Amino acid sequence: MAYRYLAVSNDGKESRGVLDVASEEAAERLLWQRELTILDLGRVRRQVDMAKYFPSLFGPRAKDVILFSRQLATLVDSGVSLIAGLQLLGTQIGNKYLRRVLGEIEDEIHMGTSLSAAMAKHPVAFSELYCRMIETGERSGNLGPALRQLADYEERIQVTLAKVRGAMAYPLFVLLLAIFVVGILVKVALPPMVRLFEEFSAELPWPTRFLIAITNFFGKYGAALLIGAAVLSVIVFLFSRRPSGRLLLHRLVLRLPLLGKISIHGSVARLSRTLSALIKAGLPLPEALALSKETIGNLVLQEALENVRQETLQGRGLSEPLSRVKQFPPMMSYLARVGEETGTLDTHLATVADFYEQEVDRSLRVMT
């Protein structure tokens, strides 16, 4: 429950805010611990959290979380207390949602909650993977390095995603422009020419006859085709929302000539990068695989990785189960085996990630 308060400190400075606590007594206790005199305290109704439903529009941007992680790591390594660091960053963060989240996390820490547990209550801003790595850093006393490692990891992931989006934007723009131009030709430019040709009453070459047939077809059935395309798009969208539909579409994506290769290599790069970071942070391999599975958007690859995780629970390591998954390239299982034999699995997985990120770059340049 949320409680809005108005209080004053010992030096007469007024303080306002909202506390997310279980009861009014808990809110009073928290304010007393801060050495604040309560002037007004009342329960407020929670507003609809739009960031929960539309995270890309109302939630924090990835670069905001990366910047916050780097800044908090610097403050923690400099000896600044966690609460003081959150207070300082809360005044500097530009994103309103993240600024509010940091205030709520600060309140949770005041009540004795750990940083990772407080962050876990805000999954829009901090993913499960992020919170687990923070928890590992807290337990080992290496919170600063854990934050810095998270910032590096998120930055590499965002760079790869930006390249994919950028490469896809240009072909999509060209395709839409081509459809628009053809539509203008068929509906505006060609009909007068068709009537002119028909007045000749002469034998026309087959390309011209073909063009006339297309023009007449779209002129007669154009509206029906647009309605049919819209209905088909809605059907495909609804079908893709179902688990079976998503699985089928993801399987089709992997079989596309060039896009399938880019999808697999991109997923392998993200998976390897995430596994490397989690293993380096000290997480057990099965748990690291469970968290890494969420970074792969393709359901087919997620199912394959879940099978790998089940085999690791039986003590079979990582490289052997990976070698039996046909979707993952052989280099990944080979370098994983070398890493297991030398005790440098995290380093070799980072090498796999670097290699396939470069492969994605090359494939995107070819596609563009």
Coordinates of C-alpha atoms in Angstrom, one line a residue:
M1 CA 0.0 0.0 0.0
A2 CA 1.1 3.5 -0.7
Y3 CA 1.1 6.4 1.8
R4 CA 1.8 10.0 1.1
Y5 CA 3.6 11.9 3.8
L6 CA 4.6 15.5 4.7
A7 CA 7.3 15.7 7.3
V8 CA 10.0 18.0 8.6
S9 CA 13.6 17.2 9.7
N10 CA 15.4 18.4 12.8
D11 CA 16.8 21.3 10.9
G12 CA 13.4 22.5 9.8
K13 CA 13.6 21.2 6.2
E14 CA 10.3 20.1 4.8
S15 CA 10.1 16.6 3.1
R16 CA 7.4 15.1 0.9
G17 CA 7.0 11.7 -0.7
V18 CA 5.2 8.4 -1.1
L19 CA 6.1 5.2 0.8
D20 CA 5.2 1.8 -0.4
V21 CA 4.8 -0.1 2.9
A22 CA 2.4 -2.7 4.4
S23 CA 0.7 -0.5 6.9
E24 CA 0.4 3.0 8.3
E25 CA 2.4 1.9 11.4
A26 CA 5.2 0.8 9.1
A27 CA 5.2 4.1 7.3
E28 CA 5.4 6.0 10.7
R29 CA 8.3 3.7 11.9
L30 CA 10.2 4.3 8.7
L31 CA 9.8 8.1 8.9
W32 CA 10.9 8.0 12.6
Q33 CA 14.0 6.1 11.6
R34 CA 14.8 8.9 9.2
E35 CA 14.5 11.3 12.2
L36 CA 11.5 13.1 10.6
T37 CA 8.6 14.7 12.4
I38 CA 5.3 13.7 10.7
L39 CA 3.0 16.6 9.8
D40 CA 0.6 14.6 7.6
L41 CA 0.3 11.0 6.6
G42 CA -2.4 9.4 4.5
R43 CA -3.1 6.5 2.3
V44 CA -3.2 7.1 -1.5
R45 CA -4.8 5.0 -4.2
R46 CA -2.3 3.5 -6.6
Q47 CA -2.5 4.8 -10.2
V48 CA -2.4 2.4 -13.1
D49 CA 1.2 1.6 -13.8
M50 CA 1.3 2.2 -17.6
A51 CA 5.0 1.1 -17.7
K52 CA 3.8 -2.4 -16.8
Y53 CA 1.6 -2.7 -19.9
F54 CA 3.6 -0.5 -22.3
P55 CA 7.3 -0.7 -21.1
S56 CA 8.7 0.5 -24.3
L57 CA 6.7 3.7 -24.1
F58 CA 6.5 4.5 -20.4
G59 CA 9.3 2.4 -18.9
P60 CA 13.0 3.3 -18.6
R61 CA 15.2 3.1 -21.6
A62 CA 18.1 0.6 -21.7
K63 CA 20.6 3.4 -21.8
D64 CA 19.1 4.9 -18.6
V65 CA 19.6 1.6 -16.7
I66 CA 23.2 1.3 -18.1
L67 CA 24.1 4.8 -17.0
F68 CA 22.5 4.2 -13.6
S69 CA 24.5 1.0 -13.2
R70 CA 27.8 2.7 -14.1
Q71 CA 27.2 5.7 -11.8
L72 CA 26.1 3.5 -8.8
A73 CA 29.2 1.3 -9.3
T74 CA 31.4 4.3 -9.2
L75 CA 29.8 5.6 -6.0
V76 CA 29.8 2.2 -4.3
D77 CA 33.5 1.7 -5.1
S78 CA 34.2 5.2 -3.8
G79 CA 32.9 4.3 -0.4
V80 CA 29.5 6.1 -0.7
S81 CA 26.7 4.4 1.2
L82 CA 24.1 2.7 -0.9
I83 CA 21.3 4.9 0.4
A84 CA 23.3 8.1 -0.2
G85 CA 24.2 6.9 -3.7
L86 CA 20.6 6.2 -4.6
Q87 CA 19.5 9.6 -3.2
L88 CA 22.2 11.3 -5.3
L89 CA 21.3 9.4 -8.5
G90 CA 17.6 9.9 -7.9
T91 CA 18.1 13.7 -8.4
Q92 CA 20.1 13.2 -11.6
I93 CA 18.2 10.5 -13.5
G94 CA 16.2 12.1 -16.3
N95 CA 13.7 9.3 -16.8
K96 CA 10.7 9.9 -14.5
Y97 CA 9.8 6.3 -14.1
L98 CA 13.3 5.2 -13.1
R99 CA 13.5 8.2 -10.7
R100 CA 10.3 7.1 -9.0
V101 CA 11.6 3.5 -8.8
L102 CA 14.8 4.5 -7.2
G103 CA 12.9 6.4 -4.6
E104 CA 10.8 3.3 -3.8
I105 CA 14.0 1.2 -3.7
E106 CA 15.6 3.6 -1.3
D107 CA 12.5 3.3 1.0
E108 CA 12.8 -0.5 0.9
I109 CA 16.4 -0.4 1.9
H110 CA 15.6 1.9 4.8
M111 CA 13.3 -0.9 6.0
G112 CA 16.1 -3.5 5.8
T113 CA 15.4 -5.0 2.4
S114 CA 18.5 -5.8 0.3
L115 CA 19.1 -4.0 -3.0
S116 CA 18.5 -7.1 -5.1
A117 CA 15.2 -7.8 -3.4
A118 CA 14.1 -4.2 -3.7
M119 CA 15.0 -4.2 -7.4
A120 CA 13.1 -7.4 -8.0
K121 CA 9.8 -5.6 -7.1
H122 CA 10.3 -3.5 -10.3
P123 CA 10.7 -6.0 -13.2
V124 CA 10.0 -3.4 -15.8
A125 CA 13.2 -1.6 -14.9
F126 CA 15.4 -4.5 -13.6
S127 CA 15.1 -7.9 -15.1
E128 CA 15.4 -11.2 -13.2
L129 CA 18.9 -11.6 -14.6
Y130 CA 19.9 -8.2 -13.4
C131 CA 18.6 -8.8 -9.9
R132 CA 20.3 -12.2 -9.6
M133 CA 23.6 -10.7 -10.6
I134 CA 23.1 -7.9 -8.0
E135 CA 22.3 -10.5 -5.4
T136 CA 25.5 -12.5 -6.2
G137 CA 27.5 -9.2 -6.0
E138 CA 26.0 -8.5 -2.6
R139 CA 26.8 -11.9 -1.2
S140 CA 30.4 -11.8 -2.4
G141 CA 31.0 -8.2 -1.4
N142 CA 31.6 -7.2 -5.0
L143 CA 28.6 -5.0 -5.7
G144 CA 30.6 -2.4 -7.6
P145 CA 32.1 -4.9 -10.0
A146 CA 28.8 -6.6 -10.5
L147 CA 27.1 -3.3 -11.4
R148 CA 29.9 -2.5 -13.8
Q149 CA 29.7 -6.0 -15.4
L150 CA 26.0 -5.6 -15.8
A151 CA 26.5 -2.2 -17.5
D152 CA 29.0 -3.7 -19.9
Y153 CA 26.7 -6.7 -20.6
E154 CA 23.6 -4.5 -21.3
E155 CA 25.7 -2.2 -23.5
R156 CA 26.9 -5.0 -25.7
I157 CA 23.4 -6.4 -26.0
Q158 CA 22.0 -3.1 -27.0
V159 CA 24.7 -2.4 -29.6
T160 CA 23.9 -5.8 -31.3
L161 CA 20.1 -5.1 -31.2
A162 CA 20.6 -1.6 -32.6
K163 CA 22.6 -3.0 -35.5
V164 CA 19.9 -5.5 -36.3
R165 CA 17.1 -2.9 -36.1
G166 CA 19.1 -0.5 -38.3
A167 CA 19.8 -3.1 -40.9
M168 CA 16.2 -4.1 -41.0
A169 CA 14.9 -0.6 -41.3
Y170 CA 16.4 0.2 -44.7
P171 CA 15.1 -2.9 -46.6
L172 CA 11.7 -2.4 -44.9
F173 CA 11.6 1.3 -46.0
V174 CA 12.6 0.3 -49.6
L175 CA 9.9 -2.4 -49.7
L176 CA 7.1 0.0 -48.4
L177 CA 8.3 2.7 -50.9
A178 CA 8.1 0.2 -53.7
I179 CA 4.6 -1.0 -52.8
F180 CA 3.5 2.7 -52.6
V181 CA 5.0 3.5 -56.1
V182 CA 3.5 0.4 -57.7
G183 CA 0.1 1.2 -56.1
I184 CA 0.2 4.8 -57.6
L185 CA 1.2 3.4 -61.0
V186 CA -1.6 0.8 -61.1
K187 CA -4.3 3.1 -59.8
V188 CA -3.4 6.4 -61.3
A189 CA -0.8 6.3 -64.1
L190 CA -1.7 3.1 -66.0
P191 CA -5.5 3.2 -66.5
P192 CA -5.3 6.1 -69.0
M193 CA -2.5 4.2 -70.9
V194 CA -4.6 1.0 -70.9
R195 CA -7.6 2.9 -72.6
L196 CA -5.2 4.3 -75.1
F197 CA -3.8 0.9 -76.0
E198 CA -7.2 -0.6 -76.3
E199 CA -8.2 2.1 -78.9
F200 CA -5.4 1.0 -81.1
S201 CA -7.1 -2.4 -81.8
A202 CA -3.7 -3.8 -82.6
E203 CA -1.8 -6.9 -81.5
L204 CA 0.2 -5.9 -78.4
P205 CA 3.3 -7.6 -77.1
W206 CA 2.8 -10.0 -74.2
P207 CA 4.5 -7.7 -71.6
T208 CA 2.0 -5.0 -72.4
R209 CA -0.9 -7.4 -72.3
F210 CA 0.3 -8.7 -69.0
L211 CA 0.5 -5.1 -67.6
I212 CA -3.0 -4.4 -68.9
A213 CA -4.3 -7.5 -67.2
I214 CA -2.7 -6.6 -63.9
T215 CA -4.1 -3.1 -64.1
N216 CA -7.6 -4.3 -64.8
F217 CA -7.4 -6.9 -62.0
F218 CA -6.4 -4.4 -59.4
G219 CA -8.9 -1.9 -60.7
K220 CA -11.7 -4.4 -60.3
Y221 CA -10.6 -6.2 -57.1
G222 CA -8.3 -3.7 -55.4
A223 CA -10.7 -2.9 -52.5
A224 CA -11.4 -6.6 -51.9
L225 CA -7.7 -7.3 -51.9
L226 CA -7.0 -4.6 -49.3
I227 CA -9.8 -5.9 -47.1
G228 CA -8.5 -9.4 -47.5
A229 CA -5.0 -8.4 -46.6
A230 CA -6.2 -6.6 -43.5
V231 CA -8.3 -9.6 -42.4
L232 CA -5.3 -11.9 -43.0
S233 CA -3.0 -9.7 -41.0
V234 CA -5.4 -9.8 -38.1
I235 CA -5.7 -13.6 -38.3
V236 CA -1.9 -14.0 -38.3
F237 CA -1.6 -11.6 -35.4
L238 CA -4.1 -13.4 -33.3
F239 CA -2.6 -16.8 -34.3
S240 CA 0.8 -15.5 -33.3
R241 CA -0.5 -14.7 -29.8
R242 CA -1.2 -18.3 -29.1
P243 CA 1.7 -20.6 -27.9
S244 CA 1.3 -23.0 -30.8
G245 CA 1.1 -20.1 -33.3
R246 CA 4.2 -18.4 -31.9
L247 CA 6.1 -21.7 -32.0
L248 CA 5.1 -22.3 -35.7
L249 CA 6.1 -18.7 -36.7
H250 CA 9.4 -19.0 -34.8
R251 CA 10.2 -22.3 -36.5
L252 CA 9.5 -20.7 -39.9
V253 CA 11.8 -17.8 -39.1
L254 CA 14.7 -20.2 -38.5
R255 CA 14.1 -21.7 -41.9
L256 CA 14.2 -18.5 -43.9
P257 CA 17.3 -18.3 -46.2
L258 CA 19.2 -15.3 -44.7
L259 CA 17.0 -14.1 -41.9
G260 CA 17.1 -17.5 -40.2
K261 CA 20.9 -17.5 -40.1
I262 CA 20.9 -14.0 -38.6
S263 CA 18.3 -15.0 -36.0
I264 CA 20.3 -18.1 -34.9
H265 CA 23.7 -16.3 -34.8
G266 CA 22.2 -13.3 -32.9
S267 CA 20.5 -15.7 -30.4
V268 CA 23.8 -17.6 -29.9
A269 CA 25.7 -14.3 -29.4
R270 CA 23.2 -13.1 -26.7
L271 CA 23.1 -16.6 -25.1
S272 CA 26.9 -16.9 -24.9
R273 CA 27.3 -13.3 -23.6
T274 CA 24.7 -13.8 -20.9
L275 CA 26.0 -17.2 -19.9
S276 CA 29.6 -15.8 -19.7
A277 CA 28.4 -12.9 -17.4
L278 CA 26.4 -15.2 -15.1
I279 CA 29.1 -17.9 -14.8
K280 CA 31.7 -15.2 -14.1
A281 CA 29.4 -13.8 -11.4
G282 CA 29.4 -17.2 -9.7
L283 CA 26.0 -18.6 -10.6
P284 CA 25.6 -22.4 -11.0
L285 CA 25.4 -23.5 -14.6
P286 CA 21.8 -24.8 -14.5
E287 CA 20.6 -21.5 -13.0
A288 CA 22.6 -19.5 -15.5
L289 CA 21.0 -21.5 -18.3
A290 CA 17.5 -20.8 -16.9
L291 CA 18.1 -17.1 -16.7
S292 CA 19.8 -17.0 -20.1
K293 CA 16.9 -18.7 -21.8
E294 CA 14.8 -15.5 -21.3
T295 CA 17.3 -13.6 -23.5
I296 CA 16.5 -15.8 -26.5
G297 CA 13.3 -14.5 -28.3
N298 CA 12.8 -17.7 -30.3
L299 CA 10.7 -20.4 -28.7
V300 CA 12.3 -23.2 -30.7
L301 CA 15.8 -22.2 -29.3
Q302 CA 14.3 -21.8 -25.9
E303 CA 13.0 -25.4 -25.9
A304 CA 16.3 -26.7 -27.1
L305 CA 18.1 -24.8 -24.3
E306 CA 15.7 -26.1 -21.7
N307 CA 16.7 -29.6 -22.8
V308 CA 20.3 -28.7 -22.4
R309 CA 19.6 -27.4 -18.9
Q310 CA 17.9 -30.6 -17.9
E311 CA 20.9 -32.6 -19.0
T312 CA 23.2 -30.3 -17.0
L313 CA 21.2 -31.1 -13.9
Q314 CA 22.1 -34.7 -14.5
G315 CA 25.8 -33.8 -14.4
R316 CA 26.6 -34.0 -18.1
G317 CA 28.2 -30.5 -18.4
L318 CA 27.4 -28.0 -21.1
S319 CA 29.3 -29.0 -24.2
E320 CA 27.9 -32.5 -24.6
P321 CA 24.2 -31.5 -24.5
L322 CA 25.0 -28.5 -26.8
S323 CA 26.5 -30.7 -29.4
R324 CA 23.2 -32.6 -29.8
V325 CA 21.2 -29.4 -30.6
K326 CA 21.2 -29.0 -34.3
Q327 CA 20.2 -25.3 -34.2
F328 CA 23.3 -24.3 -32.3
P329 CA 26.5 -24.1 -34.4
P330 CA 29.3 -26.7 -33.7
M331 CA 31.8 -24.0 -32.7
M332 CA 29.7 -23.1 -29.6
S333 CA 29.9 -26.7 -28.2
Y334 CA 33.5 -27.0 -29.2
L335 CA 34.7 -23.9 -27.4
A336 CA 32.4 -24.8 -24.5
R337 CA 34.2 -28.1 -24.2
V338 CA 37.6 -26.4 -24.3
G339 CA 36.4 -24.0 -21.6
E340 CA 35.2 -26.8 -19.4
E341 CA 38.5 -28.7 -19.7
T342 CA 40.6 -25.6 -18.9
G343 CA 38.3 -24.1 -16.3
T344 CA 37.7 -21.0 -18.4
L345 CA 34.2 -21.5 -19.6
D346 CA 33.2 -17.9 -19.1
T347 CA 36.1 -16.7 -21.2
H348 CA 35.5 -19.1 -24.0
L349 CA 31.7 -18.2 -24.1
A350 CA 32.7 -14.6 -24.4
T351 CA 34.8 -15.5 -27.4
V352 CA 31.8 -17.3 -28.9
A353 CA 29.7 -14.2 -28.4
D354 CA 32.4 -11.9 -30.0
F355 CA 32.6 -14.2 -33.0
Y356 CA 28.9 -14.5 -33.7
E357 CA 28.3 -10.8 -33.1
Q358 CA 30.8 -10.2 -36.0
E359 CA 29.0 -12.9 -38.0
V360 CA 25.7 -11.0 -37.5
D361 CA 27.4 -7.8 -38.6
R362 CA 28.6 -9.4 -41.8
S363 CA 25.2 -11.0 -42.6
L364 CA 23.4 -7.7 -41.9
R365 CA 25.7 -5.9 -44.4
V366 CA 25.0 -8.5 -47.0
M367 CA 21.2 -8.3 -46.4
T368 CA 21.2 -4.5 -46.5

